mmCIF file of C-alpha atoms in Angstrom:
data_model
loop_
_atom_site.group_PDB
_atom_site.id
_atom_site.type_symbol
_atom_site.label_atom_id
_atom_site.label_comp_id
_atom_site.label_asym_id
_atom_site.label_seq_id
_atom_site.Cartn_x
_atom_site.Cartn_y
_atom_site.Cartn_z
ATOM 1 C CA MET N 19 -19.589 5.873 -3.576
ATOM 2 C CA PRO N 20 -19.140 9.289 -3.119
ATOM 3 C CA GLN N 21 -22.338 11.055 -3.909
ATOM 4 C CA SER N 22 -20.817 12.708 -7.582
ATOM 5 C CA LYS N 23 -20.071 9.073 -8.565
ATOM 6 C CA ASN N 24 -23.920 8.131 -7.300
ATOM 7 C CA LEU N 25 -25.293 11.010 -9.438
ATOM 8 C CA GLU N 26 -23.100 9.723 -12.336
ATOM 9 C CA PHE N 27 -24.000 6.136 -12.651
ATOM 10 C CA ILE N 28 -27.823 7.507 -12.396
ATOM 11 C CA ARG N 29 -26.991 9.927 -15.382
ATOM 12 C CA ARG N 30 -25.676 6.881 -17.148
ATOM 13 C CA SER N 31 -28.878 4.485 -16.095
ATOM 14 C CA VAL N 32 -31.288 7.396 -17.224
ATOM 15 C CA ALA N 33 -30.081 6.869 -20.592
ATOM 16 C CA ASP N 34 -31.315 3.232 -20.551
ATOM 17 C CA MET N 35 -34.845 4.029 -18.730
ATOM 18 C CA GLN N 36 -36.194 7.106 -21.024
ATOM 19 C CA ILE N 37 -39.620 6.989 -21.885
ATOM 20 C CA ASN N 38 -39.683 10.013 -24.512
ATOM 21 C CA TRP N 39 -38.271 12.261 -22.575
ATOM 22 C CA ASN N 40 -39.792 11.415 -19.187
ATOM 23 C CA GLU N 41 -37.318 9.898 -16.701
ATOM 24 C CA ASN N 42 -37.296 8.279 -13.209
ATOM 25 C CA GLN N 43 -34.451 6.818 -11.337
ATOM 26 C CA ALA N 44 -33.605 6.064 -7.969
ATOM 27 C CA LEU N 45 -30.466 5.151 -6.139
ATOM 28 C CA LEU N 46 -30.762 4.764 -2.499
ATOM 29 C CA ARG N 47 -28.998 3.433 0.346
ATOM 30 C CA GLY N 48 -29.943 3.023 3.965
ATOM 31 C CA THR N 49 -30.914 1.055 6.627
ATOM 32 C CA ALA N 50 -33.925 -1.277 6.762
ATOM 33 C CA ALA N 51 -35.957 -0.365 10.082
ATOM 34 C CA GLU N 52 -38.206 -3.248 9.803
ATOM 35 C CA ALA N 53 -38.255 -6.692 8.228
ATOM 36 C CA PRO N 54 -40.772 -6.656 4.857
ATOM 37 C CA VAL N 55 -44.477 -7.820 5.163
ATOM 38 C CA TYR N 56 -46.987 -8.101 3.039
ATOM 39 C CA SER N 57 -48.469 -5.440 0.645
ATOM 40 C CA HIS N 58 -50.493 -6.137 -1.928
ATOM 41 C CA THR N 59 -50.879 -8.099 -4.937
ATOM 42 C CA ASN N 60 -50.999 -6.846 -8.798
ATOM 43 C CA HIS N 61 -51.471 -9.045 -12.060
ATOM 44 C CA GLY N 62 -50.892 -12.591 -10.006
ATOM 45 C CA MET N 63 -47.115 -10.582 -8.535
ATOM 46 C CA GLU N 64 -47.028 -10.518 -5.050
ATOM 47 C CA TYR N 65 -45.363 -7.255 -3.522
ATOM 48 C CA GLU N 66 -44.078 -6.634 0.373
ATOM 49 C CA ALA N 67 -43.374 -3.271 1.842
ATOM 50 C CA PHE N 68 -40.463 -2.097 4.302
ATOM 51 C CA PRO N 69 -39.093 1.340 5.578
ATOM 52 C CA LEU N 70 -35.557 2.202 4.909
ATOM 53 C CA MET N 71 -33.984 5.188 6.896
ATOM 54 C CA VAL N 72 -31.616 6.962 5.259
ATOM 55 C CA ARG N 73 -29.108 9.742 7.295
ATOM 56 C CA ARG N 74 -28.797 13.055 6.160
ATOM 57 C CA LEU N 75 -25.185 14.818 6.023
ATOM 58 C CA SER N 76 -26.563 16.749 8.968
ATOM 59 C CA GLY N 77 -27.619 13.416 10.728
ATOM 60 C CA ALA N 78 -31.312 13.893 10.603
ATOM 61 C CA GLU N 79 -33.029 10.919 9.009
ATOM 62 C CA ASP N 80 -35.671 10.693 5.758
ATOM 63 C CA ARG N 81 -37.941 7.319 6.237
ATOM 64 C CA VAL N 82 -38.817 5.839 2.468
ATOM 65 C CA ASN N 83 -41.269 3.329 2.142
ATOM 66 C CA VAL N 84 -39.769 0.516 -0.140
ATOM 67 C CA ILE N 85 -42.295 -1.611 -2.239
ATOM 68 C CA VAL N 86 -40.533 -4.863 -3.839
ATOM 69 C CA SER N 87 -41.692 -7.917 -5.095
ATOM 70 C CA ARG N 88 -41.828 -11.327 -3.447
ATOM 71 C CA ALA N 89 -39.556 -12.431 -6.102
ATOM 72 C CA LEU N 90 -36.929 -10.255 -5.394
ATOM 73 C CA LEU N 91 -36.785 -9.944 -1.838
ATOM 74 C CA GLN N 92 -36.488 -14.440 -2.411
ATOM 75 C CA GLN N 93 -33.244 -13.551 -4.095
ATOM 76 C CA HIS N 94 -32.045 -10.678 -1.302
ATOM 77 C CA PRO N 95 -33.664 -11.082 1.558
ATOM 78 C CA VAL N 96 -33.970 -8.325 3.921
ATOM 79 C CA GLN N 97 -34.132 -8.111 7.857
ATOM 80 C CA ALA N 98 -34.551 -5.366 9.951
ATOM 81 C CA GLY N 99 -31.089 -3.285 10.918
ATOM 82 C CA GLN N 100 -29.648 -4.425 7.431
ATOM 83 C CA GLU N 101 -28.005 -1.794 5.193
ATOM 84 C CA VAL N 102 -29.478 -2.126 1.637
ATOM 85 C CA GLU N 103 -28.913 -0.686 -1.378
ATOM 86 C CA ILE N 104 -32.097 0.241 -3.826
ATOM 87 C CA GLU N 105 -32.132 0.952 -7.661
ATOM 88 C CA GLY N 106 -35.560 1.733 -8.542
ATOM 89 C CA GLU N 107 -38.669 4.375 -9.533
ATOM 90 C CA VAL N 108 -40.207 6.976 -7.282
ATOM 91 C CA ARG N 109 -43.889 6.130 -7.537
ATOM 92 C CA SER N 110 -47.176 7.472 -6.287
ATOM 93 C CA PHE N 111 -50.929 6.113 -5.720
ATOM 94 C CA ASN N 112 -53.954 7.724 -4.283
ATOM 95 C CA ASN N 113 -55.358 6.603 -0.950
ATOM 96 C CA LYS N 114 -59.063 5.991 -0.999
ATOM 97 C CA SER N 115 -59.074 4.607 2.820
ATOM 98 C CA GLY N 116 -59.829 7.723 4.318
ATOM 99 C CA LYS N 117 -56.903 7.281 6.472
ATOM 100 C CA GLY N 118 -53.797 9.293 6.152
ATOM 101 C CA SER N 119 -52.056 11.185 3.193
ATOM 102 C CA ARG N 120 -54.350 10.914 0.362
ATOM 103 C CA LEU N 121 -51.536 10.758 -2.306
ATOM 104 C CA VAL N 122 -48.562 8.153 -0.958
ATOM 105 C CA ILE N 123 -45.276 8.068 -2.294
ATOM 106 C CA THR N 124 -42.895 5.578 -2.451
ATOM 107 C CA LEU N 125 -39.931 3.938 -3.520
ATOM 108 C CA TYR N 126 -40.277 1.070 -6.199
ATOM 109 C CA ALA N 127 -37.327 -1.715 -6.176
ATOM 110 C CA ARG N 128 -36.209 -2.882 -9.356
ATOM 111 C CA GLN N 129 -32.708 -4.084 -7.812
ATOM 112 C CA LEU N 130 -31.902 -4.719 -4.117
ATOM 113 C CA ARG N 131 -28.217 -5.486 -2.919
ATOM 114 C CA GLU N 132 -26.501 -5.099 0.183
ATOM 115 C CA GLY N 133 -25.707 -1.917 1.055
ATOM 116 C CA VAL N 134 -21.761 -0.837 1.737
ATOM 117 C CA GLY N 135 -20.878 2.581 2.239
ATOM 118 C CA GLU N 136 -22.340 6.025 3.306
ATOM 119 C CA HIS N 137 -26.002 6.558 2.963
ATOM 120 C CA CYS N 138 -27.120 8.123 -0.505
ATOM 121 C CA ASN N 139 -30.218 9.455 -1.791
ATOM 122 C CA ASN N 140 -30.197 10.444 -5.253
ATOM 123 C CA LEU N 141 -33.130 10.723 -7.854
ATOM 124 C CA VAL N 142 -33.519 11.794 -11.286
ATOM 125 C CA LEU N 143 -36.796 13.062 -12.888
ATOM 126 C CA ALA N 144 -37.987 14.579 -15.972
ATOM 127 C CA GLY N 145 -41.446 15.234 -16.639
ATOM 128 C CA ALA N 146 -44.115 17.830 -16.930
ATOM 129 C CA ILE N 147 -45.652 20.660 -14.381
ATOM 130 C CA CYS N 148 -49.125 19.479 -13.517
ATOM 131 C CA LYS N 149 -50.540 22.081 -11.182
ATOM 132 C CA PRO N 150 -49.716 26.133 -10.738
ATOM 133 C CA PRO N 151 -46.265 26.329 -8.691
ATOM 134 C CA VAL N 152 -47.048 27.706 -5.152
ATOM 135 C CA PHE N 153 -44.470 30.127 -3.753
ATOM 136 C CA ARG N 154 -44.695 31.216 -0.201
ATOM 137 C CA ARG N 155 -42.388 32.401 2.496
ATOM 138 C CA THR N 156 -41.675 30.501 5.995
ATOM 139 C CA PRO N 157 -42.173 32.676 9.198
ATOM 140 C CA MET N 158 -38.463 33.139 9.147
ATOM 141 C CA GLY N 159 -38.589 34.386 5.772
ATOM 142 C CA ARG N 160 -37.333 31.937 3.683
ATOM 143 C CA GLU N 161 -38.795 31.050 0.230
ATOM 144 C CA ILE N 162 -40.291 27.991 -0.633
ATOM 145 C CA CYS N 163 -41.825 26.447 -3.452
ATOM 146 C CA ASP N 164 -44.128 23.893 -4.056
ATOM 147 C CA LEU N 165 -44.225 21.792 -7.557
ATOM 148 C CA LEU N 166 -46.361 18.982 -8.779
ATOM 149 C CA LEU N 167 -44.670 16.465 -11.313
ATOM 150 C CA ALA N 168 -46.234 14.479 -13.427
ATOM 151 C CA VAL N 169 -43.798 11.598 -14.666
ATOM 152 C CA ASN N 170 -45.126 8.994 -17.357
ATOM 153 C CA ARG N 171 -44.447 5.147 -16.932
ATOM 154 C CA ARG N 172 -43.762 3.235 -19.866
ATOM 155 C CA TYR N 173 -47.511 1.586 -19.977
ATOM 156 C CA GLY N 174 -49.563 5.010 -19.772
ATOM 157 C CA ARG N 175 -50.438 5.826 -16.200
ATOM 158 C CA ALA N 176 -48.361 8.557 -14.637
ATOM 159 C CA ASP N 177 -46.804 9.562 -11.290
ATOM 160 C CA TYR N 178 -47.528 12.429 -9.398
ATOM 161 C CA LEU N 179 -44.740 13.508 -7.108
ATOM 162 C CA PRO N 180 -44.681 16.748 -4.872
ATOM 163 C CA CYS N 181 -41.355 18.523 -4.968
ATOM 164 C CA ILE N 182 -40.128 21.383 -2.934
ATOM 165 C CA ALA N 183 -37.483 23.872 -3.745
ATOM 166 C CA TRP N 184 -35.873 26.726 -1.762
ATOM 167 C CA GLY N 185 -34.338 29.792 -1.932
ATOM 168 C CA ALA N 186 -33.138 31.161 -5.383
ATOM 169 C CA LEU N 187 -34.526 27.800 -7.248
ATOM 170 C CA ALA N 188 -37.551 28.710 -5.755
ATOM 171 C CA ARG N 189 -37.894 31.803 -7.399
ATOM 172 C CA ARG N 190 -37.161 30.213 -10.402
ATOM 173 C CA CYS N 191 -39.545 27.186 -9.866
ATOM 174 C CA ALA N 192 -42.354 30.213 -9.115
ATOM 175 C CA GLU N 193 -41.781 30.886 -12.789
ATOM 176 C CA LEU N 194 -42.682 27.762 -14.213
ATOM 177 C CA SER N 195 -46.405 26.911 -15.590
ATOM 178 C CA VAL N 196 -48.428 24.348 -16.362
ATOM 179 C CA GLY N 197 -47.154 21.987 -18.862
ATOM 180 C CA ASP N 198 -43.375 23.243 -18.917
ATOM 181 C CA ALA N 199 -41.130 19.990 -19.287
ATOM 182 C CA ILE N 200 -38.468 20.073 -16.683
ATOM 183 C CA ARG N 201 -35.467 17.707 -15.307
ATOM 184 C CA LEU N 202 -34.504 17.643 -11.887
ATOM 185 C CA GLU N 203 -31.610 16.225 -9.515
ATOM 186 C CA GLY N 204 -32.833 15.495 -5.974
ATOM 187 C CA ARG N 205 -33.761 13.639 -2.909
ATOM 188 C CA PHE N 206 -36.538 11.740 -1.184
ATOM 189 C CA GLN N 207 -37.917 13.598 1.938
ATOM 190 C CA SER N 208 -39.628 12.834 4.745
ATOM 191 C CA ARG N 209 -41.185 15.109 7.442
ATOM 192 C CA SER N 210 -43.359 14.906 10.332
ATOM 193 C CA TYR N 211 -46.216 17.307 10.999
ATOM 194 C CA THR N 212 -49.223 17.739 12.490
ATOM 195 C CA LYS N 213 -52.892 17.272 11.182
ATOM 196 C CA VAL N 214 -55.972 18.232 13.002
ATOM 197 C CA GLU N 215 -59.348 17.366 11.803
ATOM 198 C CA GLN N 216 -62.937 17.824 13.551
ATOM 199 C CA GLY N 217 -60.906 18.434 16.951
ATOM 200 C CA GLU N 218 -58.374 15.928 16.622
ATOM 201 C CA THR N 219 -54.979 16.247 16.408
ATOM 202 C CA THR N 220 -52.674 13.302 14.951
ATOM 203 C CA GLN N 221 -49.340 13.437 13.821
ATOM 204 C CA ARG N 222 -48.156 12.315 10.065
ATOM 205 C CA ILE N 223 -45.341 12.219 7.725
ATOM 206 C CA ALA N 224 -45.585 13.888 4.686
ATOM 207 C CA TYR N 225 -43.354 12.595 1.626
ATOM 208 C CA GLU N 226 -41.837 14.539 -1.251
ATOM 209 C CA ILE N 227 -39.126 15.303 -3.476
ATOM 210 C CA SER N 228 -36.516 17.869 -2.190
ATOM 211 C CA VAL N 229 -34.815 19.572 -5.332
ATOM 212 C CA MET N 230 -31.378 20.179 -5.776
ATOM 213 C CA GLN N 231 -30.922 20.845 -9.530
ATOM 214 C CA LEU N 232 -33.435 21.644 -12.332
ATOM 215 C CA GLU N 233 -33.211 22.697 -15.459
ATOM 216 C CA PRO N 234 -35.647 22.685 -18.604
ATOM 217 C CA VAL N 235 -35.814 19.494 -20.656
ATOM 218 C CA GLU N 236 -35.108 21.537 -23.969
ATOM 219 C CA ALA N 237 -31.796 23.153 -22.244
ATOM 220 C CA ILE N 238 -29.940 19.870 -22.056
ATOM 221 C CA GLU N 239 -31.109 17.615 -25.165
#
């Protein structure tokens, strides 16, 4: 499915998933790097997790942690190396273990099926800016802006999603304020970095939303 059709599919699906003006819809297609393993139990329902590797056009890969109910996996089993297509939502939760990132970002699978065609990584999100944007430049002079987007769920909770924009879009994001409502299109991105704590160096993976397009909610409703 070409990327333009992927995004149009998401836009149609989003119309059915609006929570007031909040939206959270993902469509990813990639390769299961490992077989699913038990993750947790919530309200009597068991969930499993597996990493999904999604190729970019550049050939680099993003690693996405997928959470899926065991009931859905029984209908659509997943094995390591299998091509998988997932519709779902981007979720966040606080890691209280003291190990790894404090904010953990995952893809919650609502639908699961065999992946056919090129890899894809498309998100549509709408929510409110909940921290002041941070504008900065790389050592090479490239402009970056970091955002934290709060997206409400149906039952009162919210997901807090770190987003990053580049170039001219970063300059636009830098003008946003806490409480501003936005809708964006982007992709789920992972990157490796080195963390130094108390003299010890560890390799970690950061997860964020790379912003491709962004508009105020009022401008497109």
